[in-house]
JSON list of C-alpha atoms in Angstrom, two decimals:
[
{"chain": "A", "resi": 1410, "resn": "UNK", "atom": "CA", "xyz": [69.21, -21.45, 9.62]},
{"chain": "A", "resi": 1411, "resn": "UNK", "atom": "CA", "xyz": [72.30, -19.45, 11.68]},
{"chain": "A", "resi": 1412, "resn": "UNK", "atom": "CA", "xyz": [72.52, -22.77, 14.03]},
{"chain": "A", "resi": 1413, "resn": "UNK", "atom": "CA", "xyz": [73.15, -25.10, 11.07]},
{"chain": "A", "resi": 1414, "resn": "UNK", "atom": "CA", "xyz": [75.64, -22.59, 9.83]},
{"chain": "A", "resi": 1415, "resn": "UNK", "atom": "CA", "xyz": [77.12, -22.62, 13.76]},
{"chain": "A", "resi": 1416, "resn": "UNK", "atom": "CA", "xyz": [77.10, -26.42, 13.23]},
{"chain": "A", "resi": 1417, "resn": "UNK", "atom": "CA", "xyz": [78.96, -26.59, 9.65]},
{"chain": "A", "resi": 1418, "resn": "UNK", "atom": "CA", "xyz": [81.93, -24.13, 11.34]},
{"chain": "A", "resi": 1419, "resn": "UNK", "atom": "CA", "xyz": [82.04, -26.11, 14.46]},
{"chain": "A", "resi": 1420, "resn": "UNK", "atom": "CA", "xyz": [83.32, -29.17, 11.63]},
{"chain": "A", "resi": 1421, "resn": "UNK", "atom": "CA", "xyz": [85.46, -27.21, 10.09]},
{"chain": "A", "resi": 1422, "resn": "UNK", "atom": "CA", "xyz": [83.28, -27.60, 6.86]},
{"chain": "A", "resi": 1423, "resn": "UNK", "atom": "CA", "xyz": [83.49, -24.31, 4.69]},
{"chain": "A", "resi": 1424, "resn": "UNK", "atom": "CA", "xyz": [80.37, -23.50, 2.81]},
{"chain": "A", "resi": 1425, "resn": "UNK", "atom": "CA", "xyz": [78.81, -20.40, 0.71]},
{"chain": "A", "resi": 1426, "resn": "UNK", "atom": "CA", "xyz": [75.02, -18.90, 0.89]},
{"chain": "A", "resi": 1427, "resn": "UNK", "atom": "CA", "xyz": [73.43, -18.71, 4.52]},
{"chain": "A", "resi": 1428, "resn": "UNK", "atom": "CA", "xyz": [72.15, -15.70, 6.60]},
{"chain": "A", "resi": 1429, "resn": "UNK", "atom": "CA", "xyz": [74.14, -13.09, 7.45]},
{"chain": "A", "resi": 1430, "resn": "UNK", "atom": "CA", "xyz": [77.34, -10.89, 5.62]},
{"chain": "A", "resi": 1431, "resn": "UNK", "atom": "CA", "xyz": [80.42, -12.22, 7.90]},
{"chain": "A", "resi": 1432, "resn": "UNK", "atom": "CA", "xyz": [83.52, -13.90, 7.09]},
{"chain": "A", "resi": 1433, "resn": "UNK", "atom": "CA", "xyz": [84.87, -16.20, 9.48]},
{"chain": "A", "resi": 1434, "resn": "UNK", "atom": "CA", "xyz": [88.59, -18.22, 9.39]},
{"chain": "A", "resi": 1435, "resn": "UNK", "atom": "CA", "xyz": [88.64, -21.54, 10.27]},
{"chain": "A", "resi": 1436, "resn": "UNK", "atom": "CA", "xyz": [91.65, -23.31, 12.30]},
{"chain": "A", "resi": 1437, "resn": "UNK", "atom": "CA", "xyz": [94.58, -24.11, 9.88]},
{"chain": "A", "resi": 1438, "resn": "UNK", "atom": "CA", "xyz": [94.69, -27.79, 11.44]},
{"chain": "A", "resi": 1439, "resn": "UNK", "atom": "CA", "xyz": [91.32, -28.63, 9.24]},
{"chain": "A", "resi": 1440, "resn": "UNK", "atom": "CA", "xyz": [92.05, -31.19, 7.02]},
{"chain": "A", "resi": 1441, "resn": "UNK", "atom": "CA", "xyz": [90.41, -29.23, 3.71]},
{"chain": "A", "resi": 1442, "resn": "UNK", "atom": "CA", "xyz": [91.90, -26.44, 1.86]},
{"chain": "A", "resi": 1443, "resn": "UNK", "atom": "CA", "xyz": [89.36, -23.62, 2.15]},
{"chain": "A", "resi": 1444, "resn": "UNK", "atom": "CA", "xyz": [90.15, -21.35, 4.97]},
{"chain": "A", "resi": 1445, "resn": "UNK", "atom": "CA", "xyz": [87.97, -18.88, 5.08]},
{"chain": "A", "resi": 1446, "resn": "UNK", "atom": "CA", "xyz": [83.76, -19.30, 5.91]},
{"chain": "A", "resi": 1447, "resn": "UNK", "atom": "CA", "xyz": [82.38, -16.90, 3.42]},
{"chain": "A", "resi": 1448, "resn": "UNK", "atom": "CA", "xyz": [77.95, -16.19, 4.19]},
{"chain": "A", "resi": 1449, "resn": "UNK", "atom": "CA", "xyz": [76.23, -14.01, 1.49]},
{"chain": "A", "resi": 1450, "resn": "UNK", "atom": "CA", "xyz": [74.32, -11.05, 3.08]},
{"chain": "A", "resi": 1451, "resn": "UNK", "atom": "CA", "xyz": [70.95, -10.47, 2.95]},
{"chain": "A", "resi": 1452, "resn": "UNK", "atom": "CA", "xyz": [71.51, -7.37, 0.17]},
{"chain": "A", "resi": 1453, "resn": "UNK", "atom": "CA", "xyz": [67.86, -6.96, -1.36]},
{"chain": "A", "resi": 1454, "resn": "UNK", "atom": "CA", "xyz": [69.37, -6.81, -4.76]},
{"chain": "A", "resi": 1455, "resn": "UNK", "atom": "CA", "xyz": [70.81, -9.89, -4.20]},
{"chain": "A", "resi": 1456, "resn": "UNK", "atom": "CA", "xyz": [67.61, -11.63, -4.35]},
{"chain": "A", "resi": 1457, "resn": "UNK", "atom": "CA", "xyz": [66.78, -10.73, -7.77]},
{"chain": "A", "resi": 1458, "resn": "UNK", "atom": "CA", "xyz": [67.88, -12.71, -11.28]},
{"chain": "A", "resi": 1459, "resn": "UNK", "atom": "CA", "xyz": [68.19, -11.11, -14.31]},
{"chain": "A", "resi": 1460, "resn": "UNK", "atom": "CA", "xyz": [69.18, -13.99, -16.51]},
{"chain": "A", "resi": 1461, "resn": "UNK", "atom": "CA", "xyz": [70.18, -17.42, -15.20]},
{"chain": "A", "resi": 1462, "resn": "UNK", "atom": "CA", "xyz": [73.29, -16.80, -17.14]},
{"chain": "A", "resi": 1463, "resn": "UNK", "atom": "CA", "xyz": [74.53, -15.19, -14.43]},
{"chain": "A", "resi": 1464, "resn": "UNK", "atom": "CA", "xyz": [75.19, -18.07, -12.08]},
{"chain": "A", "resi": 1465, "resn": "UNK", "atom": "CA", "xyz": [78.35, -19.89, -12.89]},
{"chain": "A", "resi": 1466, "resn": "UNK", "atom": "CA", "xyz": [78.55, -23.21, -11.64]},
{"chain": "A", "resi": 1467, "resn": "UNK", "atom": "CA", "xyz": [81.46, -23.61, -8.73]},
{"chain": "A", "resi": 1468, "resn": "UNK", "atom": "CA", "xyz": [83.05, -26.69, -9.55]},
{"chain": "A", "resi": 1469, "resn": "UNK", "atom": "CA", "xyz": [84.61, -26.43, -5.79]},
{"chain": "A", "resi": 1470, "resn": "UNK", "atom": "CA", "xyz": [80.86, -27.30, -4.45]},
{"chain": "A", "resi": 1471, "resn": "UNK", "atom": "CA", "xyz": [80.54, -30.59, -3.38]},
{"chain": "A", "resi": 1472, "resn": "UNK", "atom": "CA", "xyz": [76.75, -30.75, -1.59]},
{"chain": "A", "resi": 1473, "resn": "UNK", "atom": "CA", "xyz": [73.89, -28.36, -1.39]},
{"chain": "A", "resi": 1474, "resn": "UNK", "atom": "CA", "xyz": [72.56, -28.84, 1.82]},
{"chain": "A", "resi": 1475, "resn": "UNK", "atom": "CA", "xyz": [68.84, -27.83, 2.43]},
{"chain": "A", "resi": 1476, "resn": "UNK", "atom": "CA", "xyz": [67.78, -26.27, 5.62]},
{"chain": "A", "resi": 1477, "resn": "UNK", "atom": "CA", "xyz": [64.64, -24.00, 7.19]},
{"chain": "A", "resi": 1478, "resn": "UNK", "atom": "CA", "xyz": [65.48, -20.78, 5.29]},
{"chain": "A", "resi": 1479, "resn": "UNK", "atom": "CA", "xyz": [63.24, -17.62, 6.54]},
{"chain": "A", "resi": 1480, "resn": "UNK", "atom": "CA", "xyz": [64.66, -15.56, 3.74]},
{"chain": "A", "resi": 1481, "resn": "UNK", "atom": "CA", "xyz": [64.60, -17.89, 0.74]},
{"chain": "A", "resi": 1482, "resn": "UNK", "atom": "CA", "xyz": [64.31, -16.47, -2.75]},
{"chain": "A", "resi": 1483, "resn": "UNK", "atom": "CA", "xyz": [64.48, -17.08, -6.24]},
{"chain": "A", "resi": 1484, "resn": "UNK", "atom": "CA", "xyz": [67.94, -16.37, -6.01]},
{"chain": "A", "resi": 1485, "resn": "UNK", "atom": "CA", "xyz": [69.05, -19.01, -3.75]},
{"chain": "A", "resi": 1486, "resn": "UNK", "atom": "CA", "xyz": [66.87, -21.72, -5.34]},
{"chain": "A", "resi": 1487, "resn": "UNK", "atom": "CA", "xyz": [68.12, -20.61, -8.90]},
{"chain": "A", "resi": 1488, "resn": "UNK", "atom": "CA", "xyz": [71.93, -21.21, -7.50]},
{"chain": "A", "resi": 1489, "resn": "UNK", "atom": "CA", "xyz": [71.27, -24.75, -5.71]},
{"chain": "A", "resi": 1490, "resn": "UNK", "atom": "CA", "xyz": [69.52, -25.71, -8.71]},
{"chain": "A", "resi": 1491, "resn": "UNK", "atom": "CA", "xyz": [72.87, -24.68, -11.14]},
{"chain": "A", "resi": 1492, "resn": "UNK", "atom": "CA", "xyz": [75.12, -26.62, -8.74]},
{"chain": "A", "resi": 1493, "resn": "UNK", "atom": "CA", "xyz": [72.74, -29.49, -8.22]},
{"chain": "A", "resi": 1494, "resn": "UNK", "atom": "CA", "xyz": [71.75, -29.93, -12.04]},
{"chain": "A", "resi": 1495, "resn": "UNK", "atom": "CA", "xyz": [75.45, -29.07, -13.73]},
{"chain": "A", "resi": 1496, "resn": "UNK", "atom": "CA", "xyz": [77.37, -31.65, -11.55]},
{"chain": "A", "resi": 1497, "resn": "UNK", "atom": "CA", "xyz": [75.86, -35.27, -11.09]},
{"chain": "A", "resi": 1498, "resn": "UNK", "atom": "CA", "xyz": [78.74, -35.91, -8.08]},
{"chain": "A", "resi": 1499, "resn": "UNK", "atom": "CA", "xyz": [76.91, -32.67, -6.23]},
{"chain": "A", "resi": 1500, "resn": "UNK", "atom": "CA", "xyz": [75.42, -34.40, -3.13]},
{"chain": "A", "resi": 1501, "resn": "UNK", "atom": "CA", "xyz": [71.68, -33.14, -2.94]},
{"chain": "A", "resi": 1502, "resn": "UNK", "atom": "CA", "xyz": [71.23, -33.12, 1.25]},
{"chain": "A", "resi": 1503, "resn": "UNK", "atom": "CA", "xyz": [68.77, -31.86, 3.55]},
{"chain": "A", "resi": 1504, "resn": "UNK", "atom": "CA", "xyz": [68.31, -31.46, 7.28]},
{"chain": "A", "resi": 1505, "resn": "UNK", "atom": "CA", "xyz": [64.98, -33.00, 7.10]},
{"chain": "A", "resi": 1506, "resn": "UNK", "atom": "CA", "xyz": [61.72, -32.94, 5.13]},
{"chain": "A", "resi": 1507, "resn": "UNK", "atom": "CA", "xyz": [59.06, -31.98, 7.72]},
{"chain": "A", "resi": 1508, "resn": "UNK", "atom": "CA", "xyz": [56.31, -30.16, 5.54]},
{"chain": "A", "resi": 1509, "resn": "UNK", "atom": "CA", "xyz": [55.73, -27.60, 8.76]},
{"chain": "A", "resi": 1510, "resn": "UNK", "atom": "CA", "xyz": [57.04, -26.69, 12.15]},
{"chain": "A", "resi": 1511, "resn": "UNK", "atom": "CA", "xyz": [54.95, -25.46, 15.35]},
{"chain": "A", "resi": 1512, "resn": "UNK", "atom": "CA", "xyz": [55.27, -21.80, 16.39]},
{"chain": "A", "resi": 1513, "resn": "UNK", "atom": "CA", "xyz": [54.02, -19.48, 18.60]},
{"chain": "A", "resi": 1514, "resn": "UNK", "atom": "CA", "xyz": [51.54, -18.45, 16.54]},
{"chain": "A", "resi": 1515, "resn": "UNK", "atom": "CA", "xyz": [50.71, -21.87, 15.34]},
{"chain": "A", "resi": 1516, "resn": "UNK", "atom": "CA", "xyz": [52.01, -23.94, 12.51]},
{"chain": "A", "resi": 1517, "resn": "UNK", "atom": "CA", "xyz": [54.56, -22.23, 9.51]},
{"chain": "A", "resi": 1518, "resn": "UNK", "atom": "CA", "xyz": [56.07, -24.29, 6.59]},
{"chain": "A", "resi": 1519, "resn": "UNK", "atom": "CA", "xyz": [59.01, -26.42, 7.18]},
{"chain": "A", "resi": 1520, "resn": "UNK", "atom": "CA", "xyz": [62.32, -27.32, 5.79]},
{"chain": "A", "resi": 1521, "resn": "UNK", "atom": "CA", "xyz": [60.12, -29.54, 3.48]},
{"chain": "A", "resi": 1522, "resn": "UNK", "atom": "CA", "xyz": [58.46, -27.01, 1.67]},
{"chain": "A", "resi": 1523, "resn": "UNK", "atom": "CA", "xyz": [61.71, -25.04, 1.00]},
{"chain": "A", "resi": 1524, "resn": "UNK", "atom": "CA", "xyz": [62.96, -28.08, -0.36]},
{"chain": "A", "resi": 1525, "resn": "UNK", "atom": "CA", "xyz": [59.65, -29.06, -2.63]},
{"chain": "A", "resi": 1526, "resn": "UNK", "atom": "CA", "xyz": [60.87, -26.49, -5.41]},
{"chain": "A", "resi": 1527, "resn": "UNK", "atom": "CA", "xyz": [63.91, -27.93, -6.13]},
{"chain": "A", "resi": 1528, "resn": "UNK", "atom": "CA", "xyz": [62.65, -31.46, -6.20]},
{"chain": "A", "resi": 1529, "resn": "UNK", "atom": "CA", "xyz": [60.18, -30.27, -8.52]},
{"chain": "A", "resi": 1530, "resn": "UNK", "atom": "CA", "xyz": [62.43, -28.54, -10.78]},
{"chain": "A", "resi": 1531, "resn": "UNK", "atom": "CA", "xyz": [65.49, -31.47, -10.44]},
{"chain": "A", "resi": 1532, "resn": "UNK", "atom": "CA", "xyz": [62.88, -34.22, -10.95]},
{"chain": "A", "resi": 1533, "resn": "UNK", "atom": "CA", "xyz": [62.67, -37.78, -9.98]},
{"chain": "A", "resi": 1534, "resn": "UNK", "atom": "CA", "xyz": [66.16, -38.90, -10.95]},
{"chain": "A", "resi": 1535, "resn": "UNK", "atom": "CA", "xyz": [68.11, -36.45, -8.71]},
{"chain": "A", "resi": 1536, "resn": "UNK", "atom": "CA", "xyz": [67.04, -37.46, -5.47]},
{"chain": "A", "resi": 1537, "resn": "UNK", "atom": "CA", "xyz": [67.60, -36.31, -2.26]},
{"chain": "A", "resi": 1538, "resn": "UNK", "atom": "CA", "xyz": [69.32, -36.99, 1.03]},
{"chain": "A", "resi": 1539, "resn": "UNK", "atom": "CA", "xyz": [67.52, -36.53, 4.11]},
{"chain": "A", "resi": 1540, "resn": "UNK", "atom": "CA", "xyz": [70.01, -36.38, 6.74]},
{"chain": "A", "resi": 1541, "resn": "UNK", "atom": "CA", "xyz": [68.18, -35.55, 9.63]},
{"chain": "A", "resi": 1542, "resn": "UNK", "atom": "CA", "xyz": [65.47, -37.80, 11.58]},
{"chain": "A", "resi": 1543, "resn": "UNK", "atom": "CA", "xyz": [64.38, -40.06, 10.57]},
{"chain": "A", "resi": 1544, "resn": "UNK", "atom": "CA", "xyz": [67.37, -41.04, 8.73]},
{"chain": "A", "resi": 1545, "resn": "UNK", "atom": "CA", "xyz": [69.75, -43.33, 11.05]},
{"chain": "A", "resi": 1546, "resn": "UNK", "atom": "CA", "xyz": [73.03, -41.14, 9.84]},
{"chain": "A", "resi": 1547, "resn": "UNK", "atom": "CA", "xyz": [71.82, -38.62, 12.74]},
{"chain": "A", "resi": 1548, "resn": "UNK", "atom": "CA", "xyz": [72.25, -41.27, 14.83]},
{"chain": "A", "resi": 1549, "resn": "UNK", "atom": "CA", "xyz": [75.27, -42.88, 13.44]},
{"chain": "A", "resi": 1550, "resn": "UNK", "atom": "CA", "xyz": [76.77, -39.40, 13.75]},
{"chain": "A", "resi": 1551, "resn": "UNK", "atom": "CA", "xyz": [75.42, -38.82, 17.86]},
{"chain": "A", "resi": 1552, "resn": "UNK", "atom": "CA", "xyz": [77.26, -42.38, 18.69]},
{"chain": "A", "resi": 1553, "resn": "UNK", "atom": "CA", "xyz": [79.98, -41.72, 16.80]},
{"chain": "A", "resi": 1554, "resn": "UNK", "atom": "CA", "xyz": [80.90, -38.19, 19.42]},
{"chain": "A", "resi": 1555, "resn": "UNK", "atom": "CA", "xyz": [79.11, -39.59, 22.30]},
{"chain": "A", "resi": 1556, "resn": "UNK", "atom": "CA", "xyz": [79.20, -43.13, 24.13]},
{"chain": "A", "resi": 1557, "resn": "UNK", "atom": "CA", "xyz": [75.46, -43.70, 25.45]},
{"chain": "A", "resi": 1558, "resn": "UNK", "atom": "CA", "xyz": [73.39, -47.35, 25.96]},
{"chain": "A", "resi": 1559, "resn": "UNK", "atom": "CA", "xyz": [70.45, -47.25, 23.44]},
{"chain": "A", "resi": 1560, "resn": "UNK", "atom": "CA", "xyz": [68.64, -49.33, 25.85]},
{"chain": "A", "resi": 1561, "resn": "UNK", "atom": "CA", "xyz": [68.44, -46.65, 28.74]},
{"chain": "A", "resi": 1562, "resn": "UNK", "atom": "CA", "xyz": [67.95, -44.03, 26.50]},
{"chain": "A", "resi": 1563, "resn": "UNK", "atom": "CA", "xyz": [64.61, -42.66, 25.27]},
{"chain": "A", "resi": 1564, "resn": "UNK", "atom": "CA", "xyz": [63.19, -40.09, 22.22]},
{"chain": "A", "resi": 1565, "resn": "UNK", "atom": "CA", "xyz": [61.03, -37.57, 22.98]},
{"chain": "A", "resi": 1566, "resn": "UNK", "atom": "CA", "xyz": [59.29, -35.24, 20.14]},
{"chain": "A", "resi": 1567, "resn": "UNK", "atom": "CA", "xyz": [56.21, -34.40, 18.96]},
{"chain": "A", "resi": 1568, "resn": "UNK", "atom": "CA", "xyz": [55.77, -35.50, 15.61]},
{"chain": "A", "resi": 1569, "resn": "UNK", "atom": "CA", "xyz": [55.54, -39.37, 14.74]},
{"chain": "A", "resi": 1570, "resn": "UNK", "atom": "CA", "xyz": [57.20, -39.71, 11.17]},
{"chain": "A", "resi": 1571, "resn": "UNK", "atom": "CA", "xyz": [60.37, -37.82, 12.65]},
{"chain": "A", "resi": 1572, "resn": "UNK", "atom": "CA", "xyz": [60.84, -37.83, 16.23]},
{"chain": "A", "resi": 1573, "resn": "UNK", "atom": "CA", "xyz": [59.31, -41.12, 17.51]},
{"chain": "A", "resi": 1574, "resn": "UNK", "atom": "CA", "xyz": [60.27, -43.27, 14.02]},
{"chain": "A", "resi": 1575, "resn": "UNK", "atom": "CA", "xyz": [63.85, -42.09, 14.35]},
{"chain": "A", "resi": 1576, "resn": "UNK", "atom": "CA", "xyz": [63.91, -43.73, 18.00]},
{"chain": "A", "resi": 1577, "resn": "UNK", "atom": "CA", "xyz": [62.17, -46.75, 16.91]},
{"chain": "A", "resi": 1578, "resn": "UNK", "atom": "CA", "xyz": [64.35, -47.54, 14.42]},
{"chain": "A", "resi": 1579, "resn": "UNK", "atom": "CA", "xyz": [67.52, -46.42, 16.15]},
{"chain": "A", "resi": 1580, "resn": "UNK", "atom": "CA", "xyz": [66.49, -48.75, 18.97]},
{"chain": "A", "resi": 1581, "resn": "UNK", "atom": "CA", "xyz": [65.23, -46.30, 21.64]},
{"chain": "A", "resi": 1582, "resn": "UNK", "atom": "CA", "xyz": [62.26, -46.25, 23.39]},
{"chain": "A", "resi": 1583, "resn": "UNK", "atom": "CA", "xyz": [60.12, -43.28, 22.54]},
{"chain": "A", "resi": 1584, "resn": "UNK", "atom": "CA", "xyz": [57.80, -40.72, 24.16]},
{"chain": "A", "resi": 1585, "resn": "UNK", "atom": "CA", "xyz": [55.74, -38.71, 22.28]},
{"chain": "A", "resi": 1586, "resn": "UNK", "atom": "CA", "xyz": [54.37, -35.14, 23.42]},
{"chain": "A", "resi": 1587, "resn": "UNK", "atom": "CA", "xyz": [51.04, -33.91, 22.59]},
{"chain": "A", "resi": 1588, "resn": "UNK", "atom": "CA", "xyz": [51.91, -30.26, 22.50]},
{"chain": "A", "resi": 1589, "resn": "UNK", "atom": "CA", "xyz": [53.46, -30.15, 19.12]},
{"chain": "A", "resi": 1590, "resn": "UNK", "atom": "CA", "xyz": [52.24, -31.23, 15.14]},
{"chain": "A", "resi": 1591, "resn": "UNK", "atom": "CA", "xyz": [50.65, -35.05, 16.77]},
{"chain": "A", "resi": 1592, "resn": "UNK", "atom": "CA", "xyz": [47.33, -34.95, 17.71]},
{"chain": "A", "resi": 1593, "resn": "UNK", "atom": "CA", "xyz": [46.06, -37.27, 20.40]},
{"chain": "A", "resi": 1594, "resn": "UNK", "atom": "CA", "xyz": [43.60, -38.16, 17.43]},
{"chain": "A", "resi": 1595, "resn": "UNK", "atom": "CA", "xyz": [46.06, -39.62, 15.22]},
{"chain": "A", "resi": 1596, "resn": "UNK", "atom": "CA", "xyz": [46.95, -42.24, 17.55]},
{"chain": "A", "resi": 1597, "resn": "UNK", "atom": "CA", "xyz": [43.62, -43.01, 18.78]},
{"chain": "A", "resi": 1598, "resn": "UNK", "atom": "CA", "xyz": [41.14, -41.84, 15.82]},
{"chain": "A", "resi": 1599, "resn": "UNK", "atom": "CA", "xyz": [39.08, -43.81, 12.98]},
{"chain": "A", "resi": 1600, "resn": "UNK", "atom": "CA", "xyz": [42.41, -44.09, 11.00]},
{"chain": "A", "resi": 1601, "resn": "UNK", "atom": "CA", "xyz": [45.61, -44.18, 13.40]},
{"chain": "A", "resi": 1602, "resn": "UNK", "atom": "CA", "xyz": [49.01, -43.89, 12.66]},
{"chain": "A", "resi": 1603, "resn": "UNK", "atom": "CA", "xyz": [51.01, -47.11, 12.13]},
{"chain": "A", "resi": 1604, "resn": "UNK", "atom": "CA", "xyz": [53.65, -45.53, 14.19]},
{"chain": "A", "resi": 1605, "resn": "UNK", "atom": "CA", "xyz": [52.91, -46.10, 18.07]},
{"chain": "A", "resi": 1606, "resn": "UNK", "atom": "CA", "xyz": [55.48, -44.68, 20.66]},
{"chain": "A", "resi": 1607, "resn": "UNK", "atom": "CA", "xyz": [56.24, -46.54, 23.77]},
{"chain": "A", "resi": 1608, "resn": "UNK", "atom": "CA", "xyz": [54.83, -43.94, 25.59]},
{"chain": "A", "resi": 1609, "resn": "UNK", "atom": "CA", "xyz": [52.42, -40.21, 25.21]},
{"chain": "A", "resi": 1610, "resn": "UNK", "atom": "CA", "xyz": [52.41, -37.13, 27.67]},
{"chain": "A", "resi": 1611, "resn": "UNK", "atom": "CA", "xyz": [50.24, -34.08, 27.44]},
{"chain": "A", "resi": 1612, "resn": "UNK", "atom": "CA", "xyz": [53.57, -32.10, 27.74]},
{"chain": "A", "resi": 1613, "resn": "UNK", "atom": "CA", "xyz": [56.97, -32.36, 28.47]},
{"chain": "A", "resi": 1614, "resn": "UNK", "atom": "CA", "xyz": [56.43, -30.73, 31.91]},
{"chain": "A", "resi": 1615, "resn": "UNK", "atom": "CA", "xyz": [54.94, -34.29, 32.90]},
{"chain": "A", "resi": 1616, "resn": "UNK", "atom": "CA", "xyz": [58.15, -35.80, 32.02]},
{"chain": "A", "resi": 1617, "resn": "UNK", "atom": "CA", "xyz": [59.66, -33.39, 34.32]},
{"chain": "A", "resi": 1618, "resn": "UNK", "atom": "CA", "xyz": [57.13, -34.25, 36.95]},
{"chain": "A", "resi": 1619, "resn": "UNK", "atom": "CA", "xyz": [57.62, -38.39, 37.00]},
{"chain": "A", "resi": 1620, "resn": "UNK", "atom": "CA", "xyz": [61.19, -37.39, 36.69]},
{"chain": "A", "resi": 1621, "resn": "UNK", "atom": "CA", "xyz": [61.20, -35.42, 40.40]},
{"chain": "A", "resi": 1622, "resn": "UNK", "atom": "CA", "xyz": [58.97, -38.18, 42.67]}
]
């Protein structure tokens, strides 16, 4: 979660919660009126509630943003939920909703699944905001910094409902590699997905490959 933290300071946006006990200024030329970056540490005590009383909402949040938090506890969900459920105008965001993530050691839960609680606990009428692929602000937002042709430019990833959906609806051609969540199965099998990339590779060292002859 540090890198979306990285990402919120490099916009000058000031925000509370995250990873790590560090206050950081931000540049006095920043259009808002915080200027200070303040992260909660990772105090064990902190992640204990005694009585939900105990969480005043901060009228000064505008958006809980949801993210792939390693340490998430009943503590942090019990203060999005305060924010999200006291104030109606409190935008409910998050990065993306991919139920798991490939690792090393094979697949862990996702951003998704740290989101799923406070769905469940908001309900149906205080939906949420994916901002991340395959939503088209991700794109708006890359065109918006950098000046590219969508028609020379292709998507790569590994999963279909994200990565190659977010370039086939953004205009881009798409490759999709098989060393990730998408199974060559899914494309090919009894039942296969709707979504069909432009193109498939084993692994992204065949891109390289085709790239150098």
């Amino acid at each position: 979660m540090s890198g979306l933290e990285d990402e919120l300071r490099s916009e000058g946006i000031a925000f509370i919660g995250g990873t790590v006990s560090i206050i950081h200024h931000i540049p006095s030329h920043h259009h808002f009126n915080a200027h200070l970056i303040f992260r909660r540490s990772q105090d064990p005590a902190d992640n204990t509630l005694s009585t939900p009383g105990e969480i005043p909402p901060d009228p000064s949040v505008g958006a809980v943003l949801v993210g792939l938090d390693t340490s998430i506890n009943y503590t942090k969900l019990s203060r999005a939920f305060r924010y999200l459920h006291s104030n109606p105008e409190c935008a409910f965001l998050a990065t993306n909703e991919d139920s798991t993530y490939p690792s090393e050691k094979g697949l862990l839960p996702g951003a998704g699944a740290i989101l799923a609680p406070l769905r469940t606990a908001l309900g149906p009428n205080r939906p949420v905001t994916a901002i991340g692929k395959p939503n088209g602000l991700m794109l708006d937002a890359i065109k918006a910094k950098h000046s590219f042709d969508p028609k020379r430019t292709i998507m790569v990833g590994d999963r279909l409902n994200t990565d190659i959906e977010f370039g086939k609806s953004g205009g881009l051609a798409t490759l999709l590699v098989l060393t990730g969540i998408t199974s060559e199965e899914e494309l090919t099998g009894p039942n296969p997905s709707t979504i069909v990339p432009d193109y498939v590779t084993a692994s992204i060292g065949d891109l390289r490959k085709a790239l150098s002859n």
